[in-house]
Coordinates of C-alpha atoms in Angstrom, one line a residue:
M1 CA -16.8 -1.8 -47.6
R2 CA -15.5 0.9 -45.3
V3 CA -17.8 1.7 -42.3
L4 CA -17.5 4.7 -40.0
G5 CA -18.6 3.8 -36.5
I6 CA -19.9 6.3 -33.9
E7 CA -20.4 5.4 -30.2
T8 CA -22.0 8.0 -27.8
S9 CA -24.2 5.9 -25.6
C10 CA -22.9 7.2 -22.2
D11 CA -19.7 9.0 -21.2
E12 CA -17.2 8.0 -23.9
T13 CA -17.1 9.3 -27.5
G14 CA -15.8 6.5 -29.7
I15 CA -15.0 6.8 -33.4
A16 CA -13.6 4.0 -35.7
L17 CA -13.2 3.0 -39.3
Y18 CA -13.6 -0.7 -40.3
D19 CA -12.7 -2.1 -43.7
S20 CA -14.2 -5.5 -44.7
D21 CA -10.9 -6.4 -46.4
Q22 CA -8.3 -4.9 -44.2
G23 CA -10.1 -5.0 -40.8
L24 CA -9.9 -2.1 -38.3
L25 CA -8.2 0.9 -39.9
G26 CA -8.1 3.1 -36.8
H27 CA -10.1 4.3 -33.9
K28 CA -10.3 7.3 -31.5
L29 CA -11.7 7.5 -28.0
H30 CA -12.4 10.4 -25.8
S31 CA -13.3 9.7 -22.1
Q32 CA -15.3 12.0 -20.0
V33 CA -14.0 10.7 -16.7
D34 CA -12.5 14.0 -15.6
L35 CA -15.7 15.8 -16.5
H36 CA -17.9 13.7 -14.3
A37 CA -15.4 12.9 -11.5
V38 CA -16.3 16.0 -9.6
Y39 CA -19.9 14.8 -9.4
G40 CA -19.1 11.2 -8.5
G41 CA -21.0 9.8 -11.4
V42 CA -22.2 10.5 -15.0
V43 CA -24.3 13.7 -15.5
P44 CA -26.4 13.0 -18.6
E45 CA -26.7 16.6 -19.8
L46 CA -23.0 17.2 -19.5
A47 CA -22.3 13.9 -21.3
S48 CA -24.5 14.9 -24.2
R49 CA -22.9 18.3 -24.5
D50 CA -19.5 16.9 -24.5
H51 CA -20.4 14.4 -27.3
V52 CA -21.6 17.5 -29.3
R53 CA -18.2 19.1 -28.9
K54 CA -16.0 16.0 -29.5
T55 CA -17.7 13.8 -32.1
L56 CA -17.0 15.7 -35.3
P57 CA -13.4 16.7 -34.4
L58 CA -12.6 13.1 -33.6
I59 CA -14.1 12.0 -37.0
A60 CA -12.0 14.6 -38.8
S61 CA -8.9 13.5 -36.9
L62 CA -9.4 9.9 -37.7
L63 CA -9.9 10.5 -41.4
A64 CA -6.7 12.6 -41.5
E65 CA -4.7 9.9 -39.7
T66 CA -5.9 7.1 -42.0
G67 CA -5.5 9.2 -45.1
L68 CA -9.1 8.8 -46.1
S69 CA -11.8 11.2 -47.1
K70 CA -15.6 11.2 -47.1
S71 CA -15.6 9.7 -50.6
D72 CA -13.9 6.6 -49.2
I73 CA -16.7 5.9 -46.7
D74 CA -19.3 3.3 -47.8
G75 CA -21.6 3.4 -44.8
V76 CA -22.1 4.9 -41.3
A77 CA -23.0 3.0 -38.1
Y78 CA -24.0 4.7 -34.9
T79 CA -25.2 3.4 -31.5
A80 CA -29.0 3.8 -31.4
G81 CA -29.5 2.3 -27.9
P82 CA -29.7 1.3 -25.2
G83 CA -28.1 4.1 -23.2
L84 CA -28.6 7.7 -22.2
V85 CA -31.1 9.2 -24.7
G86 CA -29.5 12.6 -25.0
A87 CA -26.1 11.1 -25.6
L88 CA -27.5 8.6 -28.1
L89 CA -29.3 11.3 -30.0
V90 CA -26.0 13.2 -30.6
G91 CA -24.4 10.2 -32.3
A92 CA -27.5 9.3 -34.2
A93 CA -28.1 12.8 -35.5
I94 CA -24.4 13.2 -36.6
G95 CA -24.3 9.7 -38.1
R96 CA -27.5 10.0 -40.0
T97 CA -26.7 13.5 -41.2
L98 CA -23.2 12.4 -42.5
A99 CA -24.7 9.4 -44.2
W100 CA -27.2 11.7 -46.0
A101 CA -24.6 14.2 -47.0
W102 CA -22.2 11.6 -48.2
Q103 CA -25.0 9.6 -49.9
V104 CA -24.2 6.3 -48.2
P105 CA -26.4 4.0 -46.1
A106 CA -26.7 4.4 -42.3
V107 CA -27.6 1.9 -39.7
G108 CA -28.4 2.1 -36.0
V109 CA -26.5 -0.4 -33.9
H110 CA -27.5 -2.1 -30.6
H111 CA -24.9 -1.2 -28.0
M112 CA -24.8 -4.6 -26.5
E113 CA -24.6 -6.4 -29.9
G114 CA -21.5 -4.2 -30.4
H115 CA -20.0 -5.6 -27.2
L116 CA -21.0 -9.1 -28.0
L117 CA -19.3 -8.9 -31.4
A118 CA -16.2 -7.1 -30.2
P119 CA -14.1 -10.3 -29.9
M120 CA -14.6 -10.7 -33.6
L121 CA -12.1 -7.9 -34.1
E122 CA -9.3 -10.1 -32.9
A123 CA -7.3 -12.4 -35.2
D124 CA -8.3 -15.4 -33.1
S125 CA -12.1 -14.9 -33.0
P126 CA -15.0 -17.2 -31.9
E127 CA -17.3 -19.0 -34.3
F128 CA -21.1 -19.4 -33.8
P129 CA -22.8 -20.8 -31.9
F130 CA -21.6 -19.8 -28.4
V131 CA -22.8 -18.5 -25.0
A132 CA -22.0 -14.9 -24.2
L133 CA -21.7 -13.2 -20.8
L134 CA -22.3 -9.4 -21.3
V135 CA -21.1 -7.8 -18.1
S136 CA -20.8 -4.0 -17.8
G137 CA -21.9 -1.0 -15.7
G138 CA -25.4 -1.2 -17.1
H139 CA -25.9 -4.9 -18.0
T140 CA -25.3 -8.4 -16.8
Q141 CA -26.8 -10.9 -19.2
L142 CA -26.2 -14.5 -20.3
V143 CA -27.2 -14.9 -23.9
E144 CA -27.2 -18.0 -26.2
V145 CA -25.9 -16.8 -29.6
K146 CA -26.6 -18.9 -32.7
G147 CA -25.7 -16.1 -35.2
I148 CA -25.8 -12.4 -35.6
G149 CA -29.2 -11.3 -34.5
Q150 CA -30.1 -14.8 -33.3
Y151 CA -30.1 -14.3 -29.5
R152 CA -31.9 -16.0 -26.7
L153 CA -31.7 -14.4 -23.2
L154 CA -30.8 -17.1 -20.7
G155 CA -30.5 -14.9 -17.6
E156 CA -29.9 -11.4 -16.4
S157 CA -29.5 -9.3 -13.3
L158 CA -32.7 -8.7 -11.4
D159 CA -31.4 -5.4 -9.9
D160 CA -27.8 -3.9 -10.1
A161 CA -25.6 -4.9 -12.9
A162 CA -22.2 -6.3 -11.8
G163 CA -20.3 -3.2 -13.0
E164 CA -22.9 -1.0 -11.3
A165 CA -22.4 -2.9 -8.0
F166 CA -18.7 -2.4 -8.3
D167 CA -19.1 1.3 -8.8
K168 CA -21.6 1.7 -5.9
T169 CA -19.6 -0.4 -3.5
A170 CA -16.5 1.6 -4.3
K171 CA -18.4 4.9 -3.7
M172 CA -19.7 3.6 -0.3
M173 CA -16.1 2.8 0.6
G174 CA -15.0 6.3 -0.3
L175 CA -12.9 5.4 -3.3
P176 CA -12.5 7.9 -6.2
Y177 CA -14.5 7.9 -9.4
P178 CA -14.7 5.8 -11.5
G179 CA -15.1 3.3 -8.7
G180 CA -15.1 -0.1 -10.4
P181 CA -11.4 0.0 -11.6
E182 CA -10.4 1.6 -8.3
L183 CA -12.0 -1.2 -6.2
A184 CA -10.4 -3.9 -8.5
A185 CA -7.0 -2.3 -8.0
L186 CA -7.5 -2.1 -4.2
A187 CA -8.6 -5.7 -4.1
L188 CA -5.1 -6.8 -5.4
K189 CA -3.8 -5.7 -1.9
G190 CA -6.5 -7.5 0.0
D191 CA -6.3 -10.7 2.1
P192 CA -8.6 -13.3 0.5
K193 CA -9.0 -15.2 3.7
R194 CA -10.1 -12.4 6.0
F195 CA -13.7 -12.0 4.8
H196 CA -16.2 -14.3 3.0
F197 CA -19.1 -12.7 1.2
P198 CA -22.2 -14.7 -0.1
R199 CA -22.5 -15.8 -3.7
P200 CA -26.0 -14.6 -4.4
M201 CA -28.6 -16.8 -6.2
T202 CA -26.1 -19.6 -6.7
D203 CA -27.9 -21.9 -4.2
R204 CA -30.9 -22.2 -6.5
P205 CA -31.5 -23.2 -10.1
G206 CA -31.6 -20.7 -12.9
L207 CA -29.3 -18.2 -14.6
D208 CA -30.4 -14.9 -13.2
F209 CA -28.2 -12.6 -11.1
S210 CA -28.7 -10.3 -8.1
F211 CA -25.9 -8.1 -6.8
S212 CA -27.9 -5.5 -4.7
G213 CA -27.7 -7.6 -1.5
L214 CA -24.0 -8.1 -2.0
K215 CA -23.5 -4.4 -2.1
T216 CA -25.4 -4.0 1.2
F217 CA -23.3 -6.8 2.7
A218 CA -20.2 -4.9 1.8
L219 CA -21.6 -1.7 3.3
N220 CA -22.5 -3.4 6.6
T221 CA -19.0 -5.1 6.7
T222 CA -17.3 -1.7 6.2
Q223 CA -19.3 0.0 8.9
R224 CA -18.7 -2.9 11.3
E225 CA -15.0 -3.4 10.7
I226 CA -13.7 0.2 10.5
A227 CA -13.5 2.1 13.8
E228 CA -13.0 5.9 14.3
N229 CA -9.7 5.4 16.1
D230 CA -8.2 3.1 13.5
S231 CA -5.0 4.3 11.9
A232 CA -5.0 5.3 8.2
E233 CA -2.9 2.2 7.4
T234 CA -5.4 -0.1 9.2
V235 CA -8.4 1.5 7.5
L236 CA -6.8 1.1 4.0
Q237 CA -6.0 -2.6 4.7
T238 CA -9.5 -3.3 5.9
K239 CA -10.9 -1.7 2.8
A240 CA -8.6 -3.7 0.6
D241 CA -9.7 -6.9 2.4
I242 CA -13.4 -6.0 1.9
A243 CA -12.7 -5.1 -1.8
R244 CA -11.1 -8.5 -2.3
A245 CA -14.0 -10.3 -0.7
F246 CA -16.5 -8.4 -2.8
E247 CA -14.6 -9.0 -6.0
E248 CA -14.2 -12.7 -5.2
A249 CA -18.0 -13.0 -4.6
V250 CA -18.9 -11.2 -7.8
V251 CA -16.4 -13.2 -9.9
D252 CA -17.4 -16.6 -8.4
T253 CA -21.1 -15.8 -9.0
L254 CA -20.4 -15.0 -12.6
V255 CA -18.3 -18.1 -13.1
I256 CA -20.9 -20.4 -11.5
K257 CA -23.6 -19.1 -13.7
C258 CA -21.5 -19.3 -16.8
R259 CA -20.6 -23.0 -16.1
R260 CA -24.4 -23.7 -15.8
A261 CA -25.1 -21.9 -19.0
V262 CA -22.4 -23.7 -21.0
R263 CA -23.7 -27.0 -19.7
E264 CA -27.4 -26.3 -20.4
C265 CA -26.6 -25.1 -24.0
G266 CA -24.1 -27.8 -24.7
A267 CA -21.7 -25.0 -25.8
G268 CA -18.0 -25.3 -26.4
T269 CA -17.4 -21.6 -26.5
L270 CA -18.0 -18.7 -24.1
V271 CA -17.6 -15.1 -25.1
L272 CA -16.9 -12.6 -22.3
A273 CA -17.6 -9.0 -23.2
G274 CA -18.4 -5.6 -21.7
G275 CA -16.4 -3.3 -19.3
V276 CA -16.2 -5.8 -16.4
S277 CA -14.7 -8.4 -18.8
A278 CA -11.4 -6.5 -18.5
N279 CA -11.2 -7.5 -14.8
R280 CA -8.1 -9.7 -14.6
H281 CA -9.4 -11.8 -11.7
L282 CA -12.6 -12.6 -13.7
R283 CA -10.6 -13.6 -16.8
E284 CA -8.3 -15.9 -14.8
K285 CA -11.1 -17.7 -13.0
M286 CA -13.3 -18.0 -16.0
Q287 CA -10.4 -19.4 -18.1
S288 CA -9.8 -22.1 -15.4
A289 CA -13.5 -22.9 -15.0
M290 CA -14.2 -23.2 -18.8
K291 CA -11.1 -25.5 -19.2
K292 CA -12.8 -27.9 -16.7
E293 CA -16.0 -27.7 -18.8
G294 CA -14.0 -28.4 -22.0
A295 CA -15.0 -25.0 -23.4
R296 CA -12.9 -22.1 -24.7
V297 CA -13.1 -18.5 -23.6
Y298 CA -12.9 -15.5 -26.0
Y299 CA -12.8 -11.8 -25.1
P300 CA -11.8 -8.6 -26.8
R301 CA -8.5 -6.8 -26.0
T302 CA -8.8 -4.6 -23.0
E303 CA -9.3 -1.3 -24.9
F304 CA -12.4 -2.8 -26.6
C305 CA -14.0 -4.1 -23.4
T306 CA -15.3 -0.6 -22.5
D307 CA -17.4 1.5 -24.9
N308 CA -15.6 2.1 -28.2
G309 CA -16.3 2.9 -31.8
A310 CA -14.6 -0.2 -33.2
M311 CA -17.3 -2.5 -32.0
I312 CA -20.0 -0.3 -33.5
A313 CA -18.2 -0.1 -36.8
Y314 CA -17.8 -3.8 -37.0
A315 CA -21.4 -4.6 -35.9
G316 CA -22.6 -1.9 -38.3
W317 CA -20.7 -3.5 -41.2
Q318 CA -22.3 -6.8 -40.5
R319 CA -25.8 -5.2 -40.6
L320 CA -25.1 -3.1 -43.7
R321 CA -23.7 -5.9 -45.7
A322 CA -26.9 -7.9 -44.9
G323 CA -28.9 -5.0 -46.4
A324 CA -30.0 -3.2 -43.2
T325 CA -30.4 0.6 -43.6
E326 CA -32.1 3.4 -41.7
P327 CA -34.7 5.7 -43.2
M328 CA -34.1 9.4 -43.4
G329 CA -35.3 9.9 -39.8
F330 CA -33.4 8.6 -36.8
S331 CA -34.3 7.6 -33.2
A332 CA -32.7 6.5 -30.0
K333 CA -33.8 3.9 -27.5
A334 CA -33.0 4.1 -23.8
R335 CA -34.2 0.5 -23.5
W336 CA -33.9 -2.1 -26.3
P337 CA -34.1 -5.8 -25.6
M338 CA -31.4 -7.5 -27.6
D339 CA -33.5 -10.6 -28.3
S340 CA -35.8 -8.3 -30.3
L341 CA -33.2 -7.8 -33.0
S342 CA -33.6 -9.5 -36.4
G343 CA -31.2 -12.2 -37.5
I344 CA -29.0 -11.9 -40.6

């Protein structure tokens, strides 16, 4: 079965083709970073319009590169939520229309299920059951996974997601958009011993997260430590030291909660997925921590950590082969609890 995957949940247009026998045949990704940079964040209406312009040309380009035609496609998968409703509706409308025109089944995919299953695209992939940390700009969740669609939410952020906290802290520090990767890059130049930030909600039981206070702590530290008469070099180093302390606090918090989750579930496998899972420091610390727990860590290659069509094509294939299909209509969900999905 060959499945076309379409991802348009936010500010990246992702297209991919997945073959059940050959694996991933190819993928295309268009980023809207330059479009939104001037505004310092994603503008939903502009994102939707750009998806309208880019989705069909990317599909045509991918089909040409792979030497396939519409008659070679056996199913279409598109992101149906959660995400920006306008952006989601673009992919849903195009996906459902193509499926109708090509007379193949279509299925709406949960965006975070796509991220969760992204490591399955690798040759060395995890087996069920496992614990997953889904950590991105919009979500920070710990989930017990017994199979596809068999999810139990263990904990989540009560306010800002980890990636959102990275972006907002970077913006407060005057770093360019997109802030998260800029802050992580700056942290590499920071002194890890100069500042120590709190590890929120790690001094109490439970698996929930909170990063809003950490963001405020970073703002207060920045305002206190940077003076008007400081040289540009001094300011840059101070910002690097603050970035390092902030990153260390977020990473340590995620690691502590993951160790708890693995212990509570008796799991031998942890899956790390979502945009923040590309963070090098997080991967290194998580790898070391899970080794102490006797557990193994899996994560997708860097290009599949952020939003992409490959994860949607793969998740859609899993749903389609289990018999899931969408009716003639289509819909999009800005919010969609993952534990409401049906198992297969």
